[in-house]
Coordinates of C-alpha atoms in Angstrom, one line a residue:
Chain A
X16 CA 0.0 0.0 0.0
X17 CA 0.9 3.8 -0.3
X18 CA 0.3 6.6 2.4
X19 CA -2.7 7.5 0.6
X20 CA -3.8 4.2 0.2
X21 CA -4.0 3.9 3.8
X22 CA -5.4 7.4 4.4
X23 CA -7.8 6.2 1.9
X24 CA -9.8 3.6 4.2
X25 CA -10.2 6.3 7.1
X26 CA -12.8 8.2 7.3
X27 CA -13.6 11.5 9.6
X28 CA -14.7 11.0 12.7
X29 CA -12.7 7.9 13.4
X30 CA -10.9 6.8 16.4
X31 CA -7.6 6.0 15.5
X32 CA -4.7 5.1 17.9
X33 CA -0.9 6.1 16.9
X34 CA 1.2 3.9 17.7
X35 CA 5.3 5.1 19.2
X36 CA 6.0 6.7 22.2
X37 CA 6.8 10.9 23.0
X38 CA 8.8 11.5 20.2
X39 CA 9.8 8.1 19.0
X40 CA 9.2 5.7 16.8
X41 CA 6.0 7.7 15.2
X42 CA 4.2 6.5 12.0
X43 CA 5.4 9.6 10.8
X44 CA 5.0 9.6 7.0
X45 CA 1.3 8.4 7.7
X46 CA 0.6 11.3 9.9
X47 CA 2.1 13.7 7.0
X48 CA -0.4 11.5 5.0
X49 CA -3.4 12.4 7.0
X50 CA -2.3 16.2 7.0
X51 CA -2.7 16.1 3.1
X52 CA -6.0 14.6 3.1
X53 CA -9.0 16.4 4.3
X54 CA -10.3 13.9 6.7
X55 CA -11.1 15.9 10.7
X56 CA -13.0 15.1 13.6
X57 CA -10.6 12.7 14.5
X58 CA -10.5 11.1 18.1
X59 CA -6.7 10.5 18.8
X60 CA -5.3 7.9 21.0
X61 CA -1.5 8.6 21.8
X62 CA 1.0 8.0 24.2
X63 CA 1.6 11.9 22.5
X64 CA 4.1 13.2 20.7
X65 CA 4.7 15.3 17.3
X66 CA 2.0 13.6 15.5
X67 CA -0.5 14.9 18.2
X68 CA 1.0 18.3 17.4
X69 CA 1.1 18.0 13.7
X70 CA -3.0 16.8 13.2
X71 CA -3.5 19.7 15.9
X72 CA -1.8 22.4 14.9
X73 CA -3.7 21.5 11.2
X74 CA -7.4 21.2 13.2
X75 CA -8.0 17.3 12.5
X76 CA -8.3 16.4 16.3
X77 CA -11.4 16.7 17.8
X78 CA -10.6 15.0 20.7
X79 CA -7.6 13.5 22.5
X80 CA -6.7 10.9 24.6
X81 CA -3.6 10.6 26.4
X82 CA -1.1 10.7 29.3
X83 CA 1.0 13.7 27.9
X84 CA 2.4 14.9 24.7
X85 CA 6.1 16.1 24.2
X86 CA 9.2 15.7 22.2
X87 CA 11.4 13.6 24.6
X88 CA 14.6 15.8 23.9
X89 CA 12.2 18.8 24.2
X90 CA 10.0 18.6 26.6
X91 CA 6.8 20.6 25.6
X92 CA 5.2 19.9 21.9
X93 CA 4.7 23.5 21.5
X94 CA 1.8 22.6 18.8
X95 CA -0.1 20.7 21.5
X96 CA 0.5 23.7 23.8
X97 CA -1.0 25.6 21.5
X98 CA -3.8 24.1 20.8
X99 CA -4.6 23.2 24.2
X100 CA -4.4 26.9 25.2
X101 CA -6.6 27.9 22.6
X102 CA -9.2 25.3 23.6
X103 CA -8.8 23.9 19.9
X104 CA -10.3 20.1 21.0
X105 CA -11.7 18.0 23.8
X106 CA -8.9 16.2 25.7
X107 CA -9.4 13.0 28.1
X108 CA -6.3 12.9 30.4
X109 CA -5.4 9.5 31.4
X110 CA -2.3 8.2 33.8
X111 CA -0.1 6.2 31.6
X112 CA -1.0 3.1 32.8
X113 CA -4.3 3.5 32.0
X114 CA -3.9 4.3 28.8
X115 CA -2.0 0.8 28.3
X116 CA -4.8 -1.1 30.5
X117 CA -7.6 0.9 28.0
X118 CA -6.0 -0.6 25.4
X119 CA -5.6 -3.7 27.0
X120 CA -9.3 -4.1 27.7
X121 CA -10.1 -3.4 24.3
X122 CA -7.8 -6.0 22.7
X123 CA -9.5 -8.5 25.7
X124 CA -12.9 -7.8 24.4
X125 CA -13.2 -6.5 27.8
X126 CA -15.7 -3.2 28.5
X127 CA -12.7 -2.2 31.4
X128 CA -10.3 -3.0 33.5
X129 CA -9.5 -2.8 37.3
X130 CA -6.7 -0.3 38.3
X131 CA -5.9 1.6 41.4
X132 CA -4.3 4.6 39.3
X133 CA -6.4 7.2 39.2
X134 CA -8.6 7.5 42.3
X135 CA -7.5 10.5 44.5
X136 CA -6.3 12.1 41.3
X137 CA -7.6 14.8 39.2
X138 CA -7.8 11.9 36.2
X139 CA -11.0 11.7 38.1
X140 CA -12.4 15.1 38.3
X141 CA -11.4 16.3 34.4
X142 CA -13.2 12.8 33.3
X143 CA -16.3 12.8 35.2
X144 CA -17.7 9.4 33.0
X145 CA -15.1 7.8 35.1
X146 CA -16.2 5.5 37.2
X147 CA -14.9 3.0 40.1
X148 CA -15.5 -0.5 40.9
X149 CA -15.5 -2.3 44.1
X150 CA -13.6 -6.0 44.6
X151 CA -16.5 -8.5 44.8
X152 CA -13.8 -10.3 47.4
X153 CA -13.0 -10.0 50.9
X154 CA -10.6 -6.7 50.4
X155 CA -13.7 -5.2 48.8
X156 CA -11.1 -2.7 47.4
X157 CA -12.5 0.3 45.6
X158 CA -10.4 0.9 42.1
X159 CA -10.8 2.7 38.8
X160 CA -12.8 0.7 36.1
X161 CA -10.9 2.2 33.2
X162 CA -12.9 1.6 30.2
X163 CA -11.5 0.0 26.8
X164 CA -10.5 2.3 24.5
X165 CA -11.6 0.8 21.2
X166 CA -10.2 1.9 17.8
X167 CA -11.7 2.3 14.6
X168 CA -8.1 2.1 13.1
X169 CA -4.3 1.8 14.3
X170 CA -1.0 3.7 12.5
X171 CA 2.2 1.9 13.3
X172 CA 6.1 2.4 12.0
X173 CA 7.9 -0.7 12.5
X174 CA 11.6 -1.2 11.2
X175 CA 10.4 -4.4 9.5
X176 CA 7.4 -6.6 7.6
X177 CA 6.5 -8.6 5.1
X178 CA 3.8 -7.7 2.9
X179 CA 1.4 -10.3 5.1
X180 CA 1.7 -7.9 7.8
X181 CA 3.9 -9.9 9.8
X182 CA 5.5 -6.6 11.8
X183 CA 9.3 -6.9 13.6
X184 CA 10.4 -4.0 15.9
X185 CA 15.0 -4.0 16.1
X186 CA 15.1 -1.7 18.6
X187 CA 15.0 -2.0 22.6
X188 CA 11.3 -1.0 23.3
X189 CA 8.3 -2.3 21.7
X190 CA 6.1 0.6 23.5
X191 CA 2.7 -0.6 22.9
X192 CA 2.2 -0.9 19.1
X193 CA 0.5 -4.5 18.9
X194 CA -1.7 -3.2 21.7
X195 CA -2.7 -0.7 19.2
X196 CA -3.1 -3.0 16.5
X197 CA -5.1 -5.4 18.3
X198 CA -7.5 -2.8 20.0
X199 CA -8.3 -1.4 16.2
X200 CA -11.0 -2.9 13.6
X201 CA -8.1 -2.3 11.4
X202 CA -4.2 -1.6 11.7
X203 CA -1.9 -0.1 8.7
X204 CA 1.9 -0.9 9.5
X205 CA 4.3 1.4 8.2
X206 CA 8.0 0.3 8.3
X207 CA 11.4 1.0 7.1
X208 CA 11.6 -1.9 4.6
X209 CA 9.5 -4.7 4.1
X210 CA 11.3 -7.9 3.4
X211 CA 10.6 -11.6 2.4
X212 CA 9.1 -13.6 5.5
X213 CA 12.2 -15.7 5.3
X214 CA 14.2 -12.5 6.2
X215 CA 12.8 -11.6 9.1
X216 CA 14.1 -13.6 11.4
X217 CA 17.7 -13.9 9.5
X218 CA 19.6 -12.1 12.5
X219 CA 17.1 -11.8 15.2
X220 CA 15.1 -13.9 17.6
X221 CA 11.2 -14.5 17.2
X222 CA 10.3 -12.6 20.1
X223 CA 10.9 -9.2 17.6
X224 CA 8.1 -10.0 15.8
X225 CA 5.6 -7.6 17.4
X226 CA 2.6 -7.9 14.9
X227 CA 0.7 -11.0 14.2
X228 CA -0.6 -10.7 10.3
X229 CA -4.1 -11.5 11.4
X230 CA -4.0 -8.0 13.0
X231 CA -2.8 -6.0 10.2
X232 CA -4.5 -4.7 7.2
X233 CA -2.2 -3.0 5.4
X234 CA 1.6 -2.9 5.3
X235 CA 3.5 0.4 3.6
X236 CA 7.5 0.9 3.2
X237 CA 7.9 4.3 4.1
X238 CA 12.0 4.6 4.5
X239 CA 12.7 7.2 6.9
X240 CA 9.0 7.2 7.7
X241 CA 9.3 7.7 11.2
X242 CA 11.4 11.0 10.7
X243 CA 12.3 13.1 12.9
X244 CA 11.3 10.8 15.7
X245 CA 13.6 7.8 16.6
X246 CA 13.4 4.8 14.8
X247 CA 16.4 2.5 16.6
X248 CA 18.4 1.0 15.8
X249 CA 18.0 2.0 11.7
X250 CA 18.2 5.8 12.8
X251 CA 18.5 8.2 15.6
X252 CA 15.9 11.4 16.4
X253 CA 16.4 13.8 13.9
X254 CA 17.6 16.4 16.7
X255 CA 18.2 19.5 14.5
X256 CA 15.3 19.2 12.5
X257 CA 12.9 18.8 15.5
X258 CA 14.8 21.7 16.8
X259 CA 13.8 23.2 14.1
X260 CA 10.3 22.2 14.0
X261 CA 9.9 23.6 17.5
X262 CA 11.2 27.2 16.5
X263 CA 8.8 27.3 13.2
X264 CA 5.8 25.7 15.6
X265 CA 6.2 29.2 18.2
X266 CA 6.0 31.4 15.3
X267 CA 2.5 31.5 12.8
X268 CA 4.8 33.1 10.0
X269 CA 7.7 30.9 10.6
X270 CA 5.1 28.0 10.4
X271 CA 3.5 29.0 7.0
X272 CA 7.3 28.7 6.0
X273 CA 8.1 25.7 7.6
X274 CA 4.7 23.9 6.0
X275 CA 5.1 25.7 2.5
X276 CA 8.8 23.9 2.9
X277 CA 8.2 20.3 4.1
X278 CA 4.4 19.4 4.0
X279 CA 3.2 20.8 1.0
X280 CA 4.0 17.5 -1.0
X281 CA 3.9 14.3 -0.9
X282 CA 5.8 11.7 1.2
X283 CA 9.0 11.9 -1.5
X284 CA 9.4 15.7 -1.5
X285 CA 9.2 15.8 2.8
X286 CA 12.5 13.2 2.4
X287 CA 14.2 15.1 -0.1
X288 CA 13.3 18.8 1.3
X289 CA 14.6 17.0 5.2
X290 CA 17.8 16.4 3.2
X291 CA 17.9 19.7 1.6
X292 CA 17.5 21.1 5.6
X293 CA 20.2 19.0 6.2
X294 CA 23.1 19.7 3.6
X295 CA 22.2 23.5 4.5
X296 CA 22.8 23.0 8.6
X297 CA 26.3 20.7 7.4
Chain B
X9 CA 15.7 33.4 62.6
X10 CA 18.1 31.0 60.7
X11 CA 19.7 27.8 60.9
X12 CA 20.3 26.7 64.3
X13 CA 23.9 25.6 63.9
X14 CA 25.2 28.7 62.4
X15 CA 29.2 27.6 62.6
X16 CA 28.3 25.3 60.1
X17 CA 30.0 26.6 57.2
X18 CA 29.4 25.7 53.1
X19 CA 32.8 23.8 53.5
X20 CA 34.0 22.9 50.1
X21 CA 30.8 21.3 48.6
X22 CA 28.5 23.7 45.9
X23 CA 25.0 23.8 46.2
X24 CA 24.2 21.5 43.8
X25 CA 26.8 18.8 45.2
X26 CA 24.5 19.0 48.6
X27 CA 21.4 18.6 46.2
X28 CA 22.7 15.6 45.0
X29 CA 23.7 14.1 48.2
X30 CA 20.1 14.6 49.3
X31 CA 18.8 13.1 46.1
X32 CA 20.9 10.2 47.4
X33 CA 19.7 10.1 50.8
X34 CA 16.2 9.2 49.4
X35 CA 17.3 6.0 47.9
X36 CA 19.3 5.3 51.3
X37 CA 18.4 1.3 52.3
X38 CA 16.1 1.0 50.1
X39 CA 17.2 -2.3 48.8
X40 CA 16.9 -3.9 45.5
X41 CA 14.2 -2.0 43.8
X42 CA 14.5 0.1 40.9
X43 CA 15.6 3.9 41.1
X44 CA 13.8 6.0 39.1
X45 CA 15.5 9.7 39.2
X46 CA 13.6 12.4 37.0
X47 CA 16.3 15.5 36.4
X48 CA 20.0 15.8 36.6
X49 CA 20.5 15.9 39.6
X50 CA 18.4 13.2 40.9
X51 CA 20.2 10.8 38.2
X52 CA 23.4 11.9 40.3
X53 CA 22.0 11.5 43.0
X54 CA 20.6 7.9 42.4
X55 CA 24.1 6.5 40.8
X56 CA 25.7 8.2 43.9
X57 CA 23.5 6.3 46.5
X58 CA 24.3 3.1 44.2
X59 CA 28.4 3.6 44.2
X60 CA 28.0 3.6 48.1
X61 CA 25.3 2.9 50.6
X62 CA 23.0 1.6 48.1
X63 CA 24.6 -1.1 45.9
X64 CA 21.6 -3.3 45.3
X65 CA 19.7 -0.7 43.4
X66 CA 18.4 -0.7 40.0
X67 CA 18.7 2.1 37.5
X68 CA 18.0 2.3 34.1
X69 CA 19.8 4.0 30.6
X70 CA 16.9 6.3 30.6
X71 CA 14.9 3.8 28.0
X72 CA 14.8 0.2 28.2
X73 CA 17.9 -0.8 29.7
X74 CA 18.6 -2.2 32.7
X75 CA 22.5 -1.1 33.6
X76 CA 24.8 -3.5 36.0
X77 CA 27.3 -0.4 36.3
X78 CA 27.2 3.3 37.2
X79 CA 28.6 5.0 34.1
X80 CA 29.1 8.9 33.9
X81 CA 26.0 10.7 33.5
X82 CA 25.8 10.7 29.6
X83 CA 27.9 7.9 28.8
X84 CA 26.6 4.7 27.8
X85 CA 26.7 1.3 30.0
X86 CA 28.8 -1.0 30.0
X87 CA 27.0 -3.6 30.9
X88 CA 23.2 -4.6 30.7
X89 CA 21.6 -6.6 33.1
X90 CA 17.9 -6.2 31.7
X91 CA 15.2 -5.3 30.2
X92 CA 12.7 -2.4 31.0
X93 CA 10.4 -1.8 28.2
X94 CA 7.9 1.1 29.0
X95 CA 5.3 -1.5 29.1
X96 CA 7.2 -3.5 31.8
X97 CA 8.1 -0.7 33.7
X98 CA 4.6 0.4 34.0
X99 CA 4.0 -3.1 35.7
X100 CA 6.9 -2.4 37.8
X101 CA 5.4 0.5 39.2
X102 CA 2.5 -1.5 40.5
X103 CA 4.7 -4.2 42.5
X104 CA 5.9 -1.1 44.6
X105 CA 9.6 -2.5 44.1
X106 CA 10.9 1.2 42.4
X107 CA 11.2 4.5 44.2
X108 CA 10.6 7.4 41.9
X109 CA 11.7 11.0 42.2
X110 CA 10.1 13.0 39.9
X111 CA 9.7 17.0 39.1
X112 CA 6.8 19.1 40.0
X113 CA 5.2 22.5 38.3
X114 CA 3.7 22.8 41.7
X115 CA 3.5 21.3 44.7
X116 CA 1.1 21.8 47.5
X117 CA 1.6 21.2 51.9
X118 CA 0.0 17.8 51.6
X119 CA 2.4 17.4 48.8
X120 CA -0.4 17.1 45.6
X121 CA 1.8 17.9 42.3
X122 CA 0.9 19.4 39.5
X123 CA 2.8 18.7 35.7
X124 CA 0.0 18.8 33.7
X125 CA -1.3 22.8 33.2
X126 CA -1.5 26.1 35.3
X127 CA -4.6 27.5 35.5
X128 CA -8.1 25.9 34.5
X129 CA -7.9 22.9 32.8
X130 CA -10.4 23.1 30.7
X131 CA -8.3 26.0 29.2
X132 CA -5.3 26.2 30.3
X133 CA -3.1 29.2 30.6
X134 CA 0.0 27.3 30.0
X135 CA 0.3 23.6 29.2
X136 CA 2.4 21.3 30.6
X137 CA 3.3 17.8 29.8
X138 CA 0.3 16.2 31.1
X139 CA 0.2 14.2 34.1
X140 CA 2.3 11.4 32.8
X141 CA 2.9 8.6 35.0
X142 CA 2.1 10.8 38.4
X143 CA -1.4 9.1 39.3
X144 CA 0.1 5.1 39.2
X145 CA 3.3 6.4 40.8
X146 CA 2.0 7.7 43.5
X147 CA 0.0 5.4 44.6
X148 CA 2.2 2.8 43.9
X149 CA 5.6 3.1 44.8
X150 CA 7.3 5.4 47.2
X151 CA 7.2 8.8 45.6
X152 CA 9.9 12.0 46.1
X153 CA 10.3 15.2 44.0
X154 CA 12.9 17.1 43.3
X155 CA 12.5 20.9 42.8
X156 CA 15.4 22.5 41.3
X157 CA 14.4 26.5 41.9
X158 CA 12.2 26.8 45.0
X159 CA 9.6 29.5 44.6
X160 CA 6.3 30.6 45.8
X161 CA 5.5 29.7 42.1
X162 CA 6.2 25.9 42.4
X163 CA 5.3 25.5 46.4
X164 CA 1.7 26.8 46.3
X165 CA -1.2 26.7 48.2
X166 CA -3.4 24.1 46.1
X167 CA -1.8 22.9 42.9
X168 CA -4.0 23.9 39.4
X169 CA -4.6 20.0 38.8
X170 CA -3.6 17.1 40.8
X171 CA -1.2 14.9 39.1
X172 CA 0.7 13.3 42.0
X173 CA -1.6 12.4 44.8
X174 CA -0.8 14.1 47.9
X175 CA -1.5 12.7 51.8
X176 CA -5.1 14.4 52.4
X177 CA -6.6 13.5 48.6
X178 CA -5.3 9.8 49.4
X179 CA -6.7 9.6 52.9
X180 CA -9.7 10.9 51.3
X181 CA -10.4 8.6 48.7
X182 CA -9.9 5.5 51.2
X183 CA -8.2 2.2 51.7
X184 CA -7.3 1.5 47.8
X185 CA -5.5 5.1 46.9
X186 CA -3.5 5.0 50.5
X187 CA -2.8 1.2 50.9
X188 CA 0.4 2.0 48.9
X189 CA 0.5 5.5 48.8
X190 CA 4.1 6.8 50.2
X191 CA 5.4 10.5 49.9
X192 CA 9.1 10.3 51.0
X193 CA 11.6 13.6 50.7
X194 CA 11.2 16.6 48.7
X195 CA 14.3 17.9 47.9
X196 CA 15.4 21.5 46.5
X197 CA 18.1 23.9 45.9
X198 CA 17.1 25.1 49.7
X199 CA 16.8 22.3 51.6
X200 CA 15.1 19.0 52.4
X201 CA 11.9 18.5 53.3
X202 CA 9.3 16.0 54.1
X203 CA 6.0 15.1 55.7
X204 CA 6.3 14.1 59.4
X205 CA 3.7 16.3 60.7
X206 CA 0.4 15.0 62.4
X207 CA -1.3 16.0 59.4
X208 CA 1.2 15.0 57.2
X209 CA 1.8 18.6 55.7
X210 CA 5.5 19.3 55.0
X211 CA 7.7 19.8 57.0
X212 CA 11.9 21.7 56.8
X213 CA 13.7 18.5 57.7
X214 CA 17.5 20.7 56.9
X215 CA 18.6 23.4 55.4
X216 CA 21.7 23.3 52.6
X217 CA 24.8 25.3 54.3
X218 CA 24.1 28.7 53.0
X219 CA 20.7 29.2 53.5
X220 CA 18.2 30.4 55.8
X221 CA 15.0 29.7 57.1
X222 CA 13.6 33.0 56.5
X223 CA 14.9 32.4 52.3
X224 CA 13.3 29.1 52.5
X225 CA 9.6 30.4 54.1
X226 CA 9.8 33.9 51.9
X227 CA 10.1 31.0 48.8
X228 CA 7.4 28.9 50.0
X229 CA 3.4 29.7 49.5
X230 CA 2.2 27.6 52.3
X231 CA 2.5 27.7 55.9
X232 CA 5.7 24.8 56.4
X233 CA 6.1 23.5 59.7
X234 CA 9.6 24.5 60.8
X235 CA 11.2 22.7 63.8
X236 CA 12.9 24.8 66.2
X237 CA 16.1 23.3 65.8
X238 CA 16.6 22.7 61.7
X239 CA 19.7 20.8 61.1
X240 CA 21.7 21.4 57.8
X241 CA 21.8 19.0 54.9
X242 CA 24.8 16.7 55.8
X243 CA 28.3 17.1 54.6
X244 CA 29.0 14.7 51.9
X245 CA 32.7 12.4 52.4
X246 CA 35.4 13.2 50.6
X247 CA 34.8 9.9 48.9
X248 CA 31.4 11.2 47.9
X249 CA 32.9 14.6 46.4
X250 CA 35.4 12.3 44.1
X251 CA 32.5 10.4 42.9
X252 CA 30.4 13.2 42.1
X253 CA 33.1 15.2 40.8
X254 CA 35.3 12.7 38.9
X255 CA 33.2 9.6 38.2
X256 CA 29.3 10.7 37.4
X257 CA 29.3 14.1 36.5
X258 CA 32.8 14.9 35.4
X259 CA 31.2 17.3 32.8
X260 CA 29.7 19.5 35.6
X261 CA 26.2 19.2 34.6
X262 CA 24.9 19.6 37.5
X263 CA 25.9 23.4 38.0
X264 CA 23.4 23.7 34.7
X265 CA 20.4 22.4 36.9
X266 CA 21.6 24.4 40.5
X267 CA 23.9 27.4 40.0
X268 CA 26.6 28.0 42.5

């Protein structure tokens, strides 16, 4: 499949869980994908980083759920910043972990899970459809019942797949990118190459391969396509350029500039206009 | 007023070596559990407590790694002696067996922190991170924060959004957000503090050589129990300077977080 191909079976209004971590290991190119089409009203699932701040700062979220959303190196995504302190979409806050055990309920087939994380927390009071259960057992313990968080559709970047969908992670954290998958009526798996089935496991264990095919939909080679998040161990965060990002992001005509330089075409022009940047900073 | 034993002088240490040594105190017997520092100094702080009274600890390269030795802050491990993907570490959190020091935006008498936003939340005035990991930490695992400028900005009356759960929302909600629920040191670039008070409001446990009581309540927008006789932070060893100086932070980035 292409970008577009995948961008193609969403639809506006849809859930759809990104997979990564802060600022790594993004399914970037299908985020700049989703920024070229005209689908909004999107409900984002994130553990957030600059693809929250990318579908915000272009008005396709309408509402948000995570734990946080920053650039890892940089701490505040100054796109989500923005957008929170304009009021520009609805945001359910979650603790970390209950992001995770959201996920986890959905992938169960579960309507929630028990958690103690949460109660005496404001997680509580900004989502007031929260509610706790009480342990039918002797401790009759009193703990959040964190509700699945079902997904219309998943984006993942993986370093490697086949074209069955079979998805391989090479660097040291999977985050939770197979939760994602398996929470979603469908998942599209980006990744750096895709190679024969044979290949995958040709200098690795089994235990890297992350995504079951049964759970994937579509499969894209998108080299790079995690740029400028980390995508260990093929590449490193793209320090300078998210550097730069950030500058453009805290200026509206440094942005216009920054969008009429790198998101204005397609998937092909981002790479070579990011290599452009980067014979210029050399 | 000021500290009671005024001969005490600054010695040889900086201000941000005593931060660190108070970082370390915090992991100080707490056996084989996973550190989890949050800032510069607190990572000092952590591989400091390891390289001395606190060998059995666990730390981490920041990601996924579990590290067998204490390299310079900055420098990669050695050796790895495990695995902590973020899902794994989340479950860690709920064993108890980890003792976190994270940062706060703001940080109330009961200790409640804020990371997420100042001002309403529905709207904030300025956004934060988000409250992150703060809610399963805290009720977890033993829980300290390190505060790196101490201001009436960050110590404040009632934080904008509770993130961290301090001791009167946790006695509140009952037996399932206190059963675990422990609020150990809060350290800054003034002193140390904690929460042994009757009603478990903080409390000036010492004062880093240098400065006063009257600094610490002018900096502070609650009323802080202050003990008539306030000790100082404690001297580090000379063995403690060396490892701070020559083995973990050799670069001095620690003077970036506390200026001398």
């Amino acid at each position: 499949m292409t970008p577009e191909e995948v961008v193609g079976r969403l639809g506006s209004g849809m859930t759809i869980g990104i997979g990564g971590w802060g600022s790594r290991r993004k399914p970037m190119a299908l985020v700049r994908a989703l920024l070229r089409s005209d689908l909004t009203d999107l409900t984002v699932v994130s553990y957030g980083g600059p693809d929250v701040g990318l579908l915000a700062a272009a008005g396709k979220i309408r509402k948000l759920v995570t734990a946080f959303t920053t650039l890892d190196s940089i701490p505040l995504e100054p796109h989500f910043v923005a957008a929170r302190q304009r009021g520009a979409f609805e945001l359910v806050e979650l603790d970390e972990a209950m992001v995770m055990w959201g996920l986890t309920a959905a992938v169960h087939r579960l309507p929630f899970m028990p958690i103690r994380a949460g109660l005496a927390s404001d997680v509580m009071t900004v989502n007031p459809s929260l509610r706790t259960i009480t342990s039918p057992y002797a401790d009759r313990e009193e703990l959040v019942a964190v509700p699945a968080l079902r997904l219309d559709a998943a984006l993942v970047h993986l370093n490697r797949a086949d074209t069955h969908g079979n998805g391989q992670y090479l660097g040291p954290d999977p985050y939770f990118d197979d939760l994602f998958c398996e929470a979603a009526d469908a998942a599209y798996v980006s990744c750096e190459r895709i190679v024969e089935t044979p290949e995958l496991l040709k200098d690795t264990g089994p235990q890297s391969l992350l995504l079951k095919r049964a759970f994937v939909d579509g499969v894209v080679e998108t080299p790079n396509g995690a740029h400028f998040t980390s995508c260990a161990p093929d590449y490193d965060r793209d320090e300078a350029f998210q550097r730069a990002y950030v500058k453009a992001a805290r200026d509206p005509e440094a942005w216009r500039e920054f969008t009429a330089r790198f998101l204005s075409g397609d998937e092909d022009a981002y790479q070579a206009a990011v290599a452009a940047f980067h014979e210029e900073e050399a | 007023m000021s500290g009671t034993d005024t001969t005490t002088t600054a010695g040889t240490a900086t201000r941000a070596e005593y931060c660190v040594l108070a970082c370390a105190e915090a992991w100080r017997d707490a056996g084989e559990i996973l550190a989890s520092p949050m800032g510069t100094v607190p990572m000092i702080g952590a591989r400091l407590a390891k390289l001395t009274f606190s060998p059995d600890l666990l730390l981490t390269d920041g990601e996924a790694r579990l590290i067998a030795d204490v390299p310079a802050i900055g420098a990669a491990p050695r050796v790895v002696e495990g695995w902590l993907p973020y899902r794994q570490h989340l479950a860690l959190v709920t064993t108890g067996r980890r003792h976190v020091m994270m940062g706060a935006s703001q940080i109330d008498r009961y200790g409640n922190q804020n990371i997420s936003c100042i001002g309403d939340w529905a709207q904030p005035k300025r956004q934060l991170l988000g409250v992150r990991g703060a809610p399963v930490n805290t009720l977890n695992n033993p829980t300290s924060y390190w505060i790196p400028k101490h201001s009436t900005r960050v110590f404040v009356e009632r934080v904008d959004m509770v993130c961290g759960v301090g001791h009167d929302r946790a006695a509140a909600a009952g037996p399932s957000a206190s059963r675990y629920h422990r609020l150990s040191d809060v350290i800054s670039d003034l002193g140390v503090f904690d929460f042994e008070t009757p009603e478990r409001t903080m409390r000036l446990r010492s004062l880093h050589p240098g400065v006063t009581v009257e600094e610490v309540v002018a900096a502070t927008g609650f009323a802080l129990t202050v003990p008539d006789d306030v000790p100082y932070t404690r001297e580090p060893t000379a063995e403690e300077l060396r490892l701070i100086r020559e083995e973990i932070d050799p670069k001095g980035l620690r003077d970036r977080e506390v200026p001398s």
